[in-house]
Amino acid sequence: MENAEVARLFREMAELLEIEGANAFRVRAYRNAARVVEEHAEPVASLVEGDGRRLQELPGIGADLAGKIEEIVRTGSLAALSEVRRKAPKGAVELMRVPGIGPSRARTLAGTLGIRSVAGLARAAKAGKIRALPGFGAASERKILAELGARTAGERRISRAVAAQYGESVLEYLRAFEGVTRADIAGSFRRGRETVGDLDILVECADGQAVSDRFVAFPEVREVLAHGATRASVVLRSGLQIDLRVLDAKSYGAGLYYFTGSKAHNIAVRRLGQKRGLKLNEYGVFRGTRQIAGAREQDVFRAVGLPWIPPELREDRGEIEAALHHGLPDLVTLDDIRGDLQMHSTDSDGRGSLEEMAETAEAMGYAYIAVTDHGPMMRMVRGLDDAGFRRQRKKIDRLNAKLRKLTVLAGAEVDIHPDGTLDLTDDTLAGLDIVFVALHARLDLAPEKQTERVLRALTHPHVDVFAHPTGRLINGRRGAQVDFDRVVKAAVDHGVMLEVDAQPERLDLDDTAVRSAIGLGATIVIDTDAHSPNELRFMRWGVDQARRGWAEKKNVANTRPLSRFLKLLHASR
DNA sequence: GCCGTTTTCGGCCCGACTGTTTTCAGTCG
């Protein structure tokens, strides 16, 4: 039983209770429980033993929810959920997926018109049946039709790197507007999340209506969803939704804090404020009607008795407790990175030559890089064979003789065969400075077999780094299923480092995996897996992911100067 | 449904925009 499955059932329970009109706090308790279970590092199934006391140690899990978790783990289903499913109008849950339709309207649509699907909703709207319903009108019907028309096949969260391009261009557009003194992206983007559903942009401006007008006139706007003096919301042609909030100087920090989220984090901090008799909202921290903080984000934190918490940690995953006890991690930064350890050249599937990659890395201020072209198994990308790596080694030696500030390490990204053996001979591996191993094929092996495959590779004496350990692609494929704890422990025991691959569609390991790996004593490397000189710029995305995993500089091997990094490599061989 | 150094009962985060409203409910973030 996976935590995700428990979470899914609790979320469905929350939606059905909402439609039923249940107490909103009860609904929230289920949603909160779903999140807590989903983000818990170990399977909650392993906590189901004895009297359920261990389950109740999880925040927001009391006797009732502990019992329900136990029921799900033991039986695979939840009687209470089946019961509300029976009572709820069929199809109402699906209708809530349409923006603008919440529990109340879903209940009306499914209950009175008998609409059971999004397709049925479209038919009813086209037939003009919706405008006659209580609480609806012609405008609501039009909006529903527009929403349904705009729906595209792959409605997904977009990658952080893509969102950055749109966000930065809107920021530039707004900053150029007279009267705008500050503008920032907040929301999940600021928290460093690997994908974003929409972008939240804050501006400081005395004339809210004027900047809101300017915002909705952004050239790429396809649709205006809301357009007020403090808030506006648009959809770009790309389908990306952008929300704007206008704040004045004395509230800017509070607004930035508030709209950075996460929601769960904000609620927890607001509760801290309440205990001190304070009210927190997007305009500031208030004692009664008097504002005591708000201009700067750190003042908001200070008012509730906390140090400033980096946005990447604001997920209500223990950061508030850590902050209260002076235990916040000192997160790794992009500036800490001294070298990039995985990249490809034209010798395999890269688009930049060895020289071009090295020159770009040197210009970026790095002290070292490793070139890690593919081995022979990757035929479709022209991987190198043993002789090819020997020839490349000579080229790298000549290149190093010419370079002044940068050292190029000779490496390889070696495939792990399904039986756990490696794709290059031991002689070749011994001649390399750094050896990455990776899974590229047969990601579908059964967890037991996949784990054995990986363990065999990680215990090979020449292996230094396990590259993109799961092989997942964001919005693409799920990745290999392994016993993560066993893999991490083997890596720690054999001095193998775990990679955070900074490619925006990989970001593998992900945040929670980084955190549990570090907790188990693993050392991380963050690298770009660049296939062109430009992609060396991807490092920032990997650093963001590692920060979300609470990684400190000391946890990340490629923050070390070259001599200390090499010492680390040799120590493990 | 959870939770407690003011509470084991009675709270639970808070505000903006829209549309259908004659003062507010629903939805969203």
Tab-separated table of N, CA and C in Angstrom, chain A residues 84-183:
chain	number	residue	atom	x	y	z
A	84	VAL	N	-20.165	7.532	1.538
A	84	VAL	CA	-20.431	8.873	0.973
A	84	VAL	C	-20.503	8.819	-0.552
A	85	ARG	N	-19.767	7.873	-1.144
A	85	ARG	CA	-19.874	7.708	-2.598
A	85	ARG	C	-21.319	7.369	-2.981
A	86	ARG	N	-21.931	6.496	-2.189
A	86	ARG	CA	-23.314	6.094	-2.486
A	86	ARG	C	-24.257	7.287	-2.411
A	87	LYS	N	-24.030	8.131	-1.435
A	87	LYS	CA	-24.957	9.235	-1.190
A	87	LYS	C	-24.789	10.394	-2.184
A	88	ALA	N	-23.547	10.596	-2.645
A	88	ALA	CA	-23.286	11.784	-3.459
A	88	ALA	C	-23.907	11.650	-4.841
A	89	PRO	N	-24.371	12.753	-5.407
A	89	PRO	CA	-24.847	12.688	-6.782
A	89	PRO	C	-23.715	12.238	-7.697
A	90	LYS	N	-24.007	11.259	-8.551
A	90	LYS	CA	-22.963	10.715	-9.421
A	90	LYS	C	-22.401	11.794	-10.353
A	91	GLY	N	-21.100	11.802	-10.487
A	91	GLY	CA	-20.476	12.712	-11.439
A	91	GLY	C	-20.084	14.066	-10.857
A	92	ALA	N	-20.558	14.363	-9.641
A	92	ALA	CA	-20.311	15.693	-9.082
A	92	ALA	C	-18.818	15.962	-8.895
A	93	VAL	N	-18.080	14.926	-8.486
A	93	VAL	CA	-16.645	15.112	-8.254
A	93	VAL	C	-15.942	15.543	-9.538
A	94	GLU	N	-16.332	14.910	-10.627
A	94	GLU	CA	-15.687	15.250	-11.905
A	94	GLU	C	-15.979	16.695	-12.285
A	95	LEU	N	-17.198	17.147	-12.006
A	95	LEU	CA	-17.561	18.521	-12.369
A	95	LEU	C	-16.717	19.553	-11.627
A	96	MET	N	-16.277	19.191	-10.421
A	96	MET	CA	-15.469	20.142	-9.650
A	96	MET	C	-14.105	20.396	-10.275
A	97	ARG	N	-13.721	19.567	-11.234
A	97	ARG	CA	-12.442	19.809	-11.920
A	97	ARG	C	-12.526	21.021	-12.828
A	98	VAL	N	-13.719	21.432	-13.179
A	98	VAL	CA	-13.879	22.587	-14.069
A	98	VAL	C	-13.739	23.865	-13.240
A	99	PRO	N	-12.812	24.749	-13.630
A	99	PRO	CA	-12.630	25.979	-12.867
A	99	PRO	C	-13.935	26.778	-12.804
A	100	GLY	N	-14.251	27.276	-11.646
A	100	GLY	CA	-15.482	28.032	-11.463
A	100	GLY	C	-16.593	27.176	-10.893
A	101	ILE	N	-16.394	25.870	-10.891
A	101	ILE	CA	-17.384	24.985	-10.290
A	101	ILE	C	-16.808	24.385	-9.018
A	102	GLY	N	-17.420	24.755	-7.918
A	102	GLY	CA	-17.004	24.226	-6.622
A	102	GLY	C	-18.022	23.206	-6.142
A	103	PRO	N	-17.936	22.844	-4.888
A	103	PRO	CA	-18.830	21.812	-4.372
A	103	PRO	C	-20.311	22.176	-4.467
A	104	SER	N	-20.617	23.430	-4.196
A	104	SER	CA	-22.019	23.819	-4.184
A	104	SER	C	-22.636	23.729	-5.576
A	105	ARG	N	-21.928	24.291	-6.549
A	105	ARG	CA	-22.454	24.273	-7.908
A	105	ARG	C	-22.445	22.856	-8.489
A	106	ALA	N	-21.434	22.082	-8.119
A	106	ALA	CA	-21.386	20.695	-8.593
A	106	ALA	C	-22.609	19.940	-8.085
A	107	ARG	N	-22.962	20.188	-6.817
A	107	ARG	CA	-24.116	19.525	-6.230
A	107	ARG	C	-25.390	19.917	-6.987
A	108	THR	N	-25.515	21.211	-7.282
A	108	THR	CA	-26.691	21.680	-8.014
A	108	THR	C	-26.758	21.055	-9.403
A	109	LEU	N	-25.622	21.083	-10.116
A	109	LEU	CA	-25.610	20.581	-11.491
A	109	LEU	C	-25.915	19.082	-11.544
A	110	ALA	N	-25.237	18.348	-10.659
A	110	ALA	CA	-25.432	16.895	-10.680
A	110	ALA	C	-26.782	16.526	-10.089
A	111	GLY	N	-27.195	17.251	-9.061
A	111	GLY	CA	-28.415	16.916	-8.361
A	111	GLY	C	-29.674	17.263	-9.142
A	112	THR	N	-29.760	18.491	-9.679
A	112	THR	CA	-31.008	18.907	-10.317
A	112	THR	C	-31.057	18.592	-11.812
A	113	LEU	N	-29.897	18.701	-12.489
A	113	LEU	CA	-29.924	18.412	-13.932
A	113	LEU	C	-29.436	16.990	-14.234
A	114	GLY	N	-28.923	16.320	-13.222
A	114	GLY	CA	-28.441	14.959	-13.431
A	114	GLY	C	-27.205	14.894	-14.317
A	115	ILE	N	-26.419	15.955	-14.310
A	115	ILE	CA	-25.197	15.959	-15.127
A	115	ILE	C	-24.144	15.086	-14.460
A	116	ARG	N	-23.568	14.169	-15.227
A	116	ARG	CA	-22.665	13.199	-14.623
A	116	ARG	C	-21.240	13.270	-15.119
A	117	SER	N	-20.982	14.139	-16.070
A	117	SER	CA	-19.620	14.194	-16.615
A	117	SER	C	-19.375	15.582	-17.189
A	118	VAL	N	-18.106	15.831	-17.486
A	118	VAL	CA	-17.755	17.106	-18.099
A	118	VAL	C	-18.424	17.210	-19.475
A	119	ALA	N	-18.514	16.068	-20.173
A	119	ALA	CA	-19.176	16.072	-21.481
A	119	ALA	C	-20.659	16.442	-21.331
A	120	GLY	N	-21.292	15.883	-20.296
A	120	GLY	CA	-22.687	16.200	-20.034
A	120	GLY	C	-22.873	17.674	-19.695
A	121	LEU	N	-21.892	18.214	-18.992
A	121	LEU	CA	-21.929	19.629	-18.644
A	121	LEU	C	-21.916	20.486	-19.911
A	122	ALA	N	-21.052	20.082	-20.854
A	122	ALA	CA	-20.952	20.839	-22.110
A	122	ALA	C	-22.289	20.803	-22.863
A	123	ARG	N	-22.913	19.625	-22.891
A	123	ARG	CA	-24.207	19.509	-23.594
A	123	ARG	C	-25.259	20.405	-22.942
A	124	ALA	N	-25.317	20.379	-21.606
A	124	ALA	CA	-26.315	21.181	-20.897
A	124	ALA	C	-26.084	22.668	-21.117
A	125	ALA	N	-24.795	23.062	-21.138
A	125	ALA	CA	-24.484	24.478	-21.330
A	125	ALA	C	-24.884	24.919	-22.731
A	126	LYS	N	-24.583	24.079	-23.718
A	126	LYS	CA	-24.933	24.420	-25.108
A	126	LYS	C	-26.436	24.488	-25.285
A	127	ALA	N	-27.165	23.659	-24.549
A	127	ALA	CA	-28.622	23.641	-24.655
A	127	ALA	C	-29.263	24.775	-23.849
A	128	GLY	N	-28.432	25.571	-23.173
A	128	GLY	CA	-28.977	26.706	-22.432
A	128	GLY	C	-29.733	26.326	-21.172
A	129	LYS	N	-29.421	25.132	-20.639
A	129	LYS	CA	-30.167	24.681	-19.464
A	129	LYS	C	-29.594	25.227	-18.157
A	130	ILE	N	-28.335	25.697	-18.242
A	130	ILE	CA	-27.671	26.033	-16.990
A	130	ILE	C	-28.093	27.395	-16.458
A	131	ARG	N	-28.395	28.314	-17.375
A	131	ARG	CA	-28.701	29.677	-16.958
A	131	ARG	C	-29.954	29.741	-16.082
A	132	ALA	N	-30.789	28.733	-16.170
A	132	ALA	CA	-32.045	28.756	-15.430
A	132	ALA	C	-31.879	28.255	-13.986
A	133	LEU	N	-30.736	27.631	-13.703
A	133	LEU	CA	-30.552	27.076	-12.363
A	133	LEU	C	-30.373	28.181	-11.327
A	134	PRO	N	-30.844	27.945	-10.105
A	134	PRO	CA	-30.635	28.932	-9.044
A	134	PRO	C	-29.146	29.121	-8.775
A	135	GLY	N	-28.730	30.374	-8.682
A	135	GLY	CA	-27.323	30.663	-8.426
A	135	GLY	C	-26.495	30.738	-9.697
A	136	PHE	N	-27.095	30.397	-10.822
A	136	PHE	CA	-26.411	30.517	-12.108
A	136	PHE	C	-27.114	31.592	-12.930
A	137	GLY	N	-26.471	32.011	-14.001
A	137	GLY	CA	-27.100	32.971	-14.902
A	137	GLY	C	-26.486	32.803	-16.269
A	138	ALA	N	-26.829	33.692	-17.181
A	138	ALA	CA	-26.287	33.586	-18.533
A	138	ALA	C	-24.764	33.704	-18.522
A	139	ALA	N	-24.252	34.571	-17.636
A	139	ALA	CA	-22.798	34.776	-17.585
A	139	ALA	C	-22.091	33.495	-17.114
A	140	SER	N	-22.679	32.827	-16.132
A	140	SER	CA	-22.074	31.585	-15.634
A	140	SER	C	-22.029	30.544	-16.746
A	141	GLU	N	-23.114	30.461	-17.491
A	141	GLU	CA	-23.185	29.481	-18.567
A	141	GLU	C	-22.114	29.750	-19.629
A	142	ARG	N	-21.972	31.042	-19.962
A	142	ARG	CA	-20.934	31.434	-20.933
A	142	ARG	C	-19.552	31.043	-20.426
A	143	LYS	N	-19.308	31.304	-19.143
A	143	LYS	CA	-17.992	31.013	-18.567
A	143	LYS	C	-17.691	29.520	-18.592
A	144	ILE	N	-18.710	28.745	-18.294
A	144	ILE	CA	-18.512	27.294	-18.310
A	144	ILE	C	-18.168	26.824	-19.720
A	145	LEU	N	-18.893	27.340	-20.706
A	145	LEU	CA	-18.607	26.968	-22.095
A	145	LEU	C	-17.189	27.372	-22.490
A	146	ALA	N	-16.797	28.572	-22.052
A	146	ALA	CA	-15.455	29.052	-22.391
A	146	ALA	C	-14.396	28.159	-21.747
A	147	GLU	N	-14.606	27.785	-20.486
A	147	GLU	CA	-13.681	26.909	-19.789
A	147	GLU	C	-13.526	25.580	-20.520
A	148	LEU	N	-14.671	25.020	-20.900
A	148	LEU	CA	-14.646	23.711	-21.551
A	148	LEU	C	-13.984	23.802	-22.909
A	149	GLY	N	-14.218	24.917	-23.607
A	149	GLY	CA	-13.599	25.119	-24.918
A	149	GLY	C	-12.098	25.248	-24.820
A	150	ALA	N	-11.629	25.840	-23.718
A	150	ALA	CA	-10.195	26.098	-23.566
A	150	ALA	C	-9.437	24.859	-23.113
A	151	ARG	N	-10.188	23.860	-22.696
A	151	ARG	CA	-9.526	22.657	-22.178
A	151	ARG	C	-8.769	21.952	-23.291
A	152	THR	N	-7.506	21.706	-23.039
A	152	THR	CA	-6.715	20.993	-24.035
A	152	THR	C	-6.386	19.613	-23.497
A	153	ALA	N	-5.935	18.780	-24.391
A	153	ALA	CA	-5.688	17.381	-24.037
A	153	ALA	C	-4.771	17.270	-22.818
A	154	GLY	N	-3.618	17.886	-22.907
A	154	GLY	CA	-2.642	17.691	-21.839
A	154	GLY	C	-2.573	18.855	-20.870
A	155	GLU	N	-3.607	19.048	-20.071
A	155	GLU	CA	-3.553	20.125	-19.100
A	155	GLU	C	-2.657	19.706	-17.951
A	156	ARG	N	-1.491	20.297	-17.899
A	156	ARG	CA	-0.506	19.849	-16.934
A	156	ARG	C	0.205	21.042	-16.339
A	157	ARG	N	0.850	20.755	-15.233
A	157	ARG	CA	1.743	21.765	-14.674
A	157	ARG	C	2.942	21.879	-15.609
A	158	ILE	N	3.421	23.091	-15.801
A	158	ILE	CA	4.532	23.252	-16.732
A	158	ILE	C	5.852	23.314	-15.965
A	159	SER	N	6.921	23.044	-16.700
A	159	SER	CA	8.217	22.948	-16.033
A	159	SER	C	8.635	24.318	-15.522
A	160	ARG	N	9.408	24.239	-14.470
A	160	ARG	CA	9.931	25.438	-13.822
A	160	ARG	C	10.716	26.300	-14.811
A	161	ALA	N	11.491	25.644	-15.669
A	161	ALA	CA	12.333	26.389	-16.601
A	161	ALA	C	11.474	27.147	-17.621
A	162	VAL	N	10.388	26.532	-18.072
A	162	VAL	CA	9.495	27.203	-19.017
A	162	VAL	C	8.752	28.337	-18.324
A	163	ALA	N	8.262	28.065	-17.122
A	163	ALA	CA	7.541	29.100	-16.368
A	163	ALA	C	8.428	30.320	-16.138
A	164	ALA	N	9.728	30.053	-15.927
A	164	ALA	CA	10.654	31.155	-15.660
A	164	ALA	C	10.704	32.120	-16.838
A	165	GLN	N	10.638	31.560	-18.051
A	165	GLN	CA	10.722	32.427	-19.238
A	165	GLN	C	9.521	33.358	-19.317
A	166	TYR	N	8.321	32.806	-19.124
A	166	TYR	CA	7.122	33.657	-19.160
A	166	TYR	C	7.138	34.647	-17.998
A	167	GLY	N	7.454	34.141	-16.822
A	167	GLY	CA	7.411	34.982	-15.625
A	167	GLY	C	8.362	36.145	-15.721
A	168	GLU	N	9.574	35.854	-16.198
A	168	GLU	CA	10.557	36.915	-16.257
A	168	GLU	C	10.183	37.951	-17.308
A	169	SER	N	9.529	37.498	-18.376
A	169	SER	CA	9.152	38.487	-19.389
A	169	SER	C	7.976	39.359	-18.905
A	170	VAL	N	7.061	38.791	-18.145
A	170	VAL	CA	5.981	39.617	-17.576
A	170	VAL	C	6.546	40.579	-16.529
A	171	LEU	N	7.495	40.100	-15.742
A	171	LEU	CA	8.125	40.982	-14.746
A	171	LEU	C	8.764	42.190	-15.411
A	172	GLU	N	9.478	41.920	-16.482
A	172	GLU	CA	10.165	42.992	-17.190
A	172	GLU	C	9.145	44.017	-17.721
A	173	TYR	N	8.054	43.474	-18.253
A	173	TYR	CA	6.977	44.307	-18.798
A	173	TYR	C	6.376	45.197	-17.709
A	174	LEU	N	6.158	44.626	-16.537
A	174	LEU	CA	5.534	45.395	-15.449
A	174	LEU	C	6.512	46.400	-14.853
A	175	ARG	N	7.772	45.988	-14.747
A	175	ARG	CA	8.764	46.889	-14.140
A	175	ARG	C	8.981	48.127	-14.989
A	176	ALA	N	8.716	47.994	-16.288
A	176	ALA	CA	8.910	49.135	-17.177
A	176	ALA	C	7.771	50.152	-17.043
A	177	PHE	N	6.749	49.807	-16.303
A	177	PHE	CA	5.576	50.663	-16.172
A	177	PHE	C	5.822	51.711	-15.097
A	178	GLU	N	5.505	52.935	-15.419
A	178	GLU	CA	5.733	54.027	-14.474
A	178	GLU	C	4.923	53.793	-13.188
A	179	GLY	N	5.565	53.977	-12.066
A	179	GLY	CA	4.857	53.803	-10.798
A	179	GLY	C	5.107	52.453	-10.155
A	180	VAL	N	5.615	51.495	-10.948
A	180	VAL	CA	5.936	50.187	-10.371
A	180	VAL	C	7.329	50.256	-9.750
A	181	THR	N	7.395	50.077	-8.443
A	181	THR	CA	8.681	50.198	-7.763
A	181	THR	C	9.306	48.838	-7.467
A	182	ARG	N	8.482	47.800	-7.398
A	182	ARG	CA	9.020	46.455	-7.202
A	182	ARG	C	8.116	45.464	-7.901
A	183	ALA	N	8.680	44.355	-8.304
A	183	ALA	CA	7.871	43.266	-8.864
A	183	ALA	C	8.610	41.955	-8.626
